[in-house]
Coordinates of C-alpha atoms and ligand atoms in Angstrom, one line a residue:
M1 CA 2.9 47.0 3.2
P2 CA 6.6 47.1 4.1
P3 CA 8.7 44.4 2.4
S4 CA 9.5 42.5 5.7
N5 CA 5.7 41.9 6.3
E6 CA 5.2 40.9 2.8
A7 CA 7.9 38.2 3.1
N8 CA 5.9 36.7 6.0
Q9 CA 2.8 36.3 4.0
I10 CA 1.9 32.8 2.9
D11 CA 1.4 32.7 -0.8
L12 CA -1.9 30.9 -1.1
F13 CA -1.3 30.1 -4.7
N14 CA 2.0 28.3 -3.9
L15 CA 1.3 25.4 -1.5
A16 CA 5.0 24.6 -1.5
E17 CA 5.4 27.7 0.7
V18 CA 3.0 26.4 3.4
A19 CA 4.9 24.8 6.2
T20 CA 4.5 21.0 6.3
P21 CA 5.1 18.8 9.3
T22 CA 8.4 17.0 9.3
P23 CA 7.8 13.6 7.8
A24 CA 8.4 10.6 10.1
V25 CA 10.2 8.9 7.2
D26 CA 13.4 10.0 5.6
F27 CA 12.2 9.5 2.0
D28 CA 15.7 10.0 0.6
A29 CA 17.6 7.6 2.8
I30 CA 15.4 4.5 3.1
P31 CA 14.6 3.4 -0.5
T32 CA 18.2 3.4 -1.7
S33 CA 19.4 0.2 -0.1
A34 CA 17.9 -2.9 1.5
A35 CA 20.6 -2.6 4.1
V36 CA 18.8 0.5 5.5
P37 CA 16.1 -0.8 7.9
I38 CA 12.5 0.3 7.8
P39 CA 11.6 -0.1 11.5
P40 CA 8.0 -1.1 12.5
G41 CA 6.1 2.1 13.3
T42 CA 7.8 4.1 10.5
Y43 CA 4.5 4.9 8.7
E44 CA 1.5 6.5 10.3
T45 CA -0.9 5.7 7.4
L46 CA -0.8 3.6 4.2
E47 CA -0.5 6.5 1.8
P48 CA 3.2 7.3 2.3
I49 CA 4.0 3.6 1.7
V50 CA 2.6 4.1 -1.8
T51 CA 4.7 7.2 -2.3
H52 CA 7.7 5.4 -0.9
C53 CA 7.4 2.2 -2.9
N54 CA 7.2 4.2 -6.1
Q55 CA 10.6 5.7 -5.2
C56 CA 12.0 2.4 -3.9
H57 CA 15.2 0.8 -5.1
R58 CA 15.8 -1.6 -2.3
C59 CA 16.0 -4.4 -4.9
R60 CA 16.4 -4.7 -8.7
L61 CA 12.7 -4.8 -9.3
G62 CA 12.6 -1.1 -8.9
E63 CA 14.5 -0.7 -12.2
T64 CA 11.8 -2.3 -14.4
R65 CA 8.5 -1.3 -12.8
T66 CA 6.0 1.1 -14.3
H67 CA 4.1 1.4 -11.0
A68 CA 4.7 0.0 -7.6
V69 CA 1.6 -2.0 -6.6
V70 CA 1.0 -1.5 -2.9
G71 CA -2.6 -2.4 -2.1
R72 CA -6.3 -1.8 -2.5
G73 CA -9.4 -2.4 -0.5
N74 CA -10.6 -1.5 3.0
P75 CA -7.7 -0.1 5.0
K76 CA -9.4 -1.6 8.1
A77 CA -10.4 -4.9 6.6
P78 CA -10.6 -8.0 8.8
I79 CA -9.0 -10.1 6.0
M80 CA -5.8 -9.3 4.2
V81 CA -5.0 -11.2 1.0
V82 CA -1.3 -11.5 0.1
G83 CA -0.4 -12.5 -3.4
E84 CA 3.0 -13.2 -5.0
G85 CA 3.7 -10.1 -7.0
P86 CA 2.2 -7.8 -9.6
G87 CA 1.7 -9.0 -13.2
Q88 CA 1.5 -6.9 -16.3
N89 CA -2.0 -5.5 -15.7
E90 CA -1.1 -4.6 -12.1
D91 CA 2.2 -3.0 -13.1
E92 CA 0.3 -0.8 -15.6
T93 CA -2.5 0.2 -13.2
G94 CA -0.7 0.2 -9.9
L95 CA -3.5 -2.0 -8.4
P96 CA -3.1 -5.6 -7.2
F97 CA -5.1 -8.5 -8.6
V98 CA -6.9 -6.7 -11.5
G99 CA -6.0 -9.3 -14.2
R100 CA -7.5 -12.7 -14.8
A101 CA -6.1 -14.1 -11.5
G102 CA -7.6 -11.2 -9.7
Q103 CA -11.0 -11.7 -11.3
L104 CA -11.0 -15.3 -10.2
L105 CA -9.9 -14.2 -6.7
T106 CA -12.9 -11.9 -6.5
K107 CA -15.2 -14.7 -7.5
I108 CA -13.7 -17.0 -4.9
L109 CA -14.2 -14.5 -2.2
E110 CA -17.7 -13.6 -3.3
S111 CA -18.6 -17.3 -3.2
V112 CA -18.4 -17.0 0.6
R113 CA -19.9 -13.5 0.7
L114 CA -16.6 -11.7 1.2
G115 CA -16.7 -8.4 -0.6
D116 CA -14.9 -5.0 -0.7
D117 CA -15.6 -4.2 3.0
D118 CA -14.0 -7.4 4.2
I119 CA -10.8 -7.4 2.2
Y120 CA -7.5 -5.5 1.8
V121 CA -5.4 -7.0 -1.1
T122 CA -1.6 -6.7 -1.4
N123 CA 1.4 -8.7 -2.6
I124 CA 4.6 -9.9 -1.0
V125 CA 6.6 -7.9 -3.5
K126 CA 5.3 -4.5 -4.7
C127 CA 7.0 -4.4 -8.1
R128 CA 6.5 -6.7 -11.1
P129 CA 9.2 -9.4 -11.5
P130 CA 10.2 -9.3 -15.2
G131 CA 8.4 -11.9 -17.2
N132 CA 6.3 -12.7 -14.1
R133 CA 9.1 -14.9 -12.7
T134 CA 8.9 -16.0 -9.1
P135 CA 10.4 -13.3 -6.8
E136 CA 13.8 -14.1 -5.5
A137 CA 14.7 -14.5 -1.8
D138 CA 16.6 -11.1 -1.6
E139 CA 13.6 -9.4 -3.3
L140 CA 11.2 -10.9 -0.8
A141 CA 13.4 -9.7 2.1
A142 CA 13.9 -6.2 0.7
C143 CA 10.2 -5.7 0.3
R144 CA 9.1 -7.4 3.5
P145 CA 9.2 -4.3 5.8
Y146 CA 6.5 -2.6 3.6
L147 CA 4.2 -5.7 4.2
I148 CA 4.9 -5.7 7.9
E149 CA 3.9 -2.1 8.1
Q150 CA 0.7 -2.7 6.1
I151 CA -0.2 -5.6 8.4
R152 CA 0.4 -3.4 11.5
L153 CA -1.7 -0.5 10.0
V154 CA -4.6 -2.6 8.6
D155 CA -4.5 -5.0 11.6
P156 CA -6.3 -7.9 9.9
K157 CA -7.8 -10.7 11.9
I158 CA -7.0 -13.2 9.1
I159 CA -4.2 -13.2 6.5
L160 CA -4.9 -15.2 3.4
L161 CA -1.5 -16.2 1.8
T162 CA -2.0 -17.2 -1.8
G163 CA 0.8 -19.4 -3.1
A164 CA 4.2 -20.5 -1.8
S165 CA 6.0 -17.1 -2.3
A166 CA 3.5 -15.3 0.0
V167 CA 3.9 -18.0 2.7
R168 CA 7.7 -17.9 2.4
G169 CA 8.0 -14.2 2.2
L170 CA 5.9 -13.6 5.3
T171 CA 6.6 -16.5 7.6
G172 CA 9.8 -18.0 6.2
D173 CA 8.1 -21.4 5.8
K174 CA 9.6 -23.0 2.8
R175 CA 7.3 -26.0 2.5
G176 CA 5.3 -26.5 -0.7
I177 CA 1.9 -24.9 -0.8
T178 CA 0.2 -28.2 -1.6
K179 CA 1.5 -29.5 1.7
I180 CA 0.4 -26.7 3.9
R181 CA -2.7 -25.2 2.2
G182 CA -5.9 -25.4 4.3
Q183 CA -4.1 -25.5 7.6
W184 CA -4.1 -22.4 9.9
I185 CA -0.6 -21.1 10.7
E186 CA -0.1 -18.6 13.5
W187 CA 2.4 -15.9 12.7
E188 CA 3.1 -13.1 15.2
G189 CA -0.2 -13.8 16.9
R190 CA -2.2 -13.6 13.7
L191 CA -4.1 -16.3 11.9
C192 CA -2.8 -17.1 8.4
M193 CA -4.4 -19.4 5.9
P194 CA -2.2 -20.6 3.1
V195 CA -4.2 -21.3 -0.1
L196 CA -3.3 -22.2 -3.7
H197 CA -2.7 -19.2 -5.9
P198 CA -5.6 -18.2 -8.2
A199 CA -3.3 -18.3 -11.3
Y200 CA -2.7 -22.0 -10.5
L201 CA -6.4 -22.5 -10.5
L202 CA -6.7 -20.8 -13.9
R203 CA -4.3 -23.4 -15.3
N204 CA -6.3 -26.3 -13.7
P205 CA -10.0 -25.7 -14.5
S206 CA -11.4 -29.1 -13.2
R207 CA -13.8 -28.8 -10.3
E208 CA -13.7 -32.5 -9.4
Q209 CA -13.3 -33.5 -5.8
G210 CA -9.6 -33.2 -5.0
S211 CA -8.8 -30.8 -7.8
P212 CA -7.1 -27.4 -7.1
K213 CA -10.5 -25.5 -7.4
W214 CA -12.2 -28.0 -5.1
L215 CA -9.4 -27.6 -2.6
M216 CA -9.7 -23.8 -2.7
W217 CA -13.5 -24.1 -2.1
Q218 CA -12.7 -26.1 1.1
D219 CA -10.1 -23.6 2.3
I220 CA -12.1 -20.4 1.6
Q221 CA -15.0 -21.9 3.6
L222 CA -12.7 -22.3 6.5
V223 CA -11.8 -18.6 6.3
R224 CA -15.5 -17.6 6.2
Q225 CA -16.2 -19.8 9.2
K226 CA -13.3 -18.4 11.2
L227 CA -14.3 -14.8 10.4
D228 CA -17.9 -15.6 11.6
E229 CA -16.4 -17.2 14.8
I230 CA -14.2 -14.2 15.5
R231 CA -17.1 -11.8 14.9
S232 CA -19.4 -13.6 17.2
S233 CA -16.9 -14.1 20.0
Ligands
LIG1 N1 -0.9 -12.4 -9.0 C1 -0.5 -11.9 -7.8 O1 0.1 -12.7 -7.0 N2 -0.7 -10.7 -7.5 C2 -1.3 -9.8 -8.3 O2 -1.4 -8.7 -7.9 C3 -1.7 -10.3 -9.6 C4 -1.5 -11.6 -9.9

């Protein structure tokens, strides 16, 4: 075969040679600075968000993470659960809510028959804040576009916001979680239910009426009822 034809052959053992479609995202430009916007519609699927978050340095949390923790669960789930940020177990595994708080979250959801098919789980910040401190306002803002894209792609009917950081990071509402838990909030035409964070419930084990666990039980039943209503309408 003449050399010119040979040069046109795709080397099947070297996939890097196979032409790939131009990515919709400029992976080099966006992660470097929170000043560079990530416009809605940037991502066509959830997978590139994972790749992207693992390269991201839009805030200081990118310097200390092991893995970015983007999401797990049904990518078309009717309910999206939004937590505060990854802890140590999540940073090590790259999966949200896999530690003790996550196990309690699973039990809470299962208590109203919500399982893997019903849920997509994520966090307001995708990288672990050192020492599990509360994420700061600029970190929430830097990471927010990823969440907005996840919400657009998963398109949940209900968003469960666990803890004050999740409420603040998504809606900007700075009220305390004990004031607003259990009351539906409408955000961008979507129903959001603020609830106490499962880690807070771990520190308050009482099940007495009025206790954090009891309040969570009330709130999660509202979520179950709303999902049933939406499904039957
Ligand atoms: N707490 C959170 O808010 N998110 C996790 O992923 C784990 C614990």
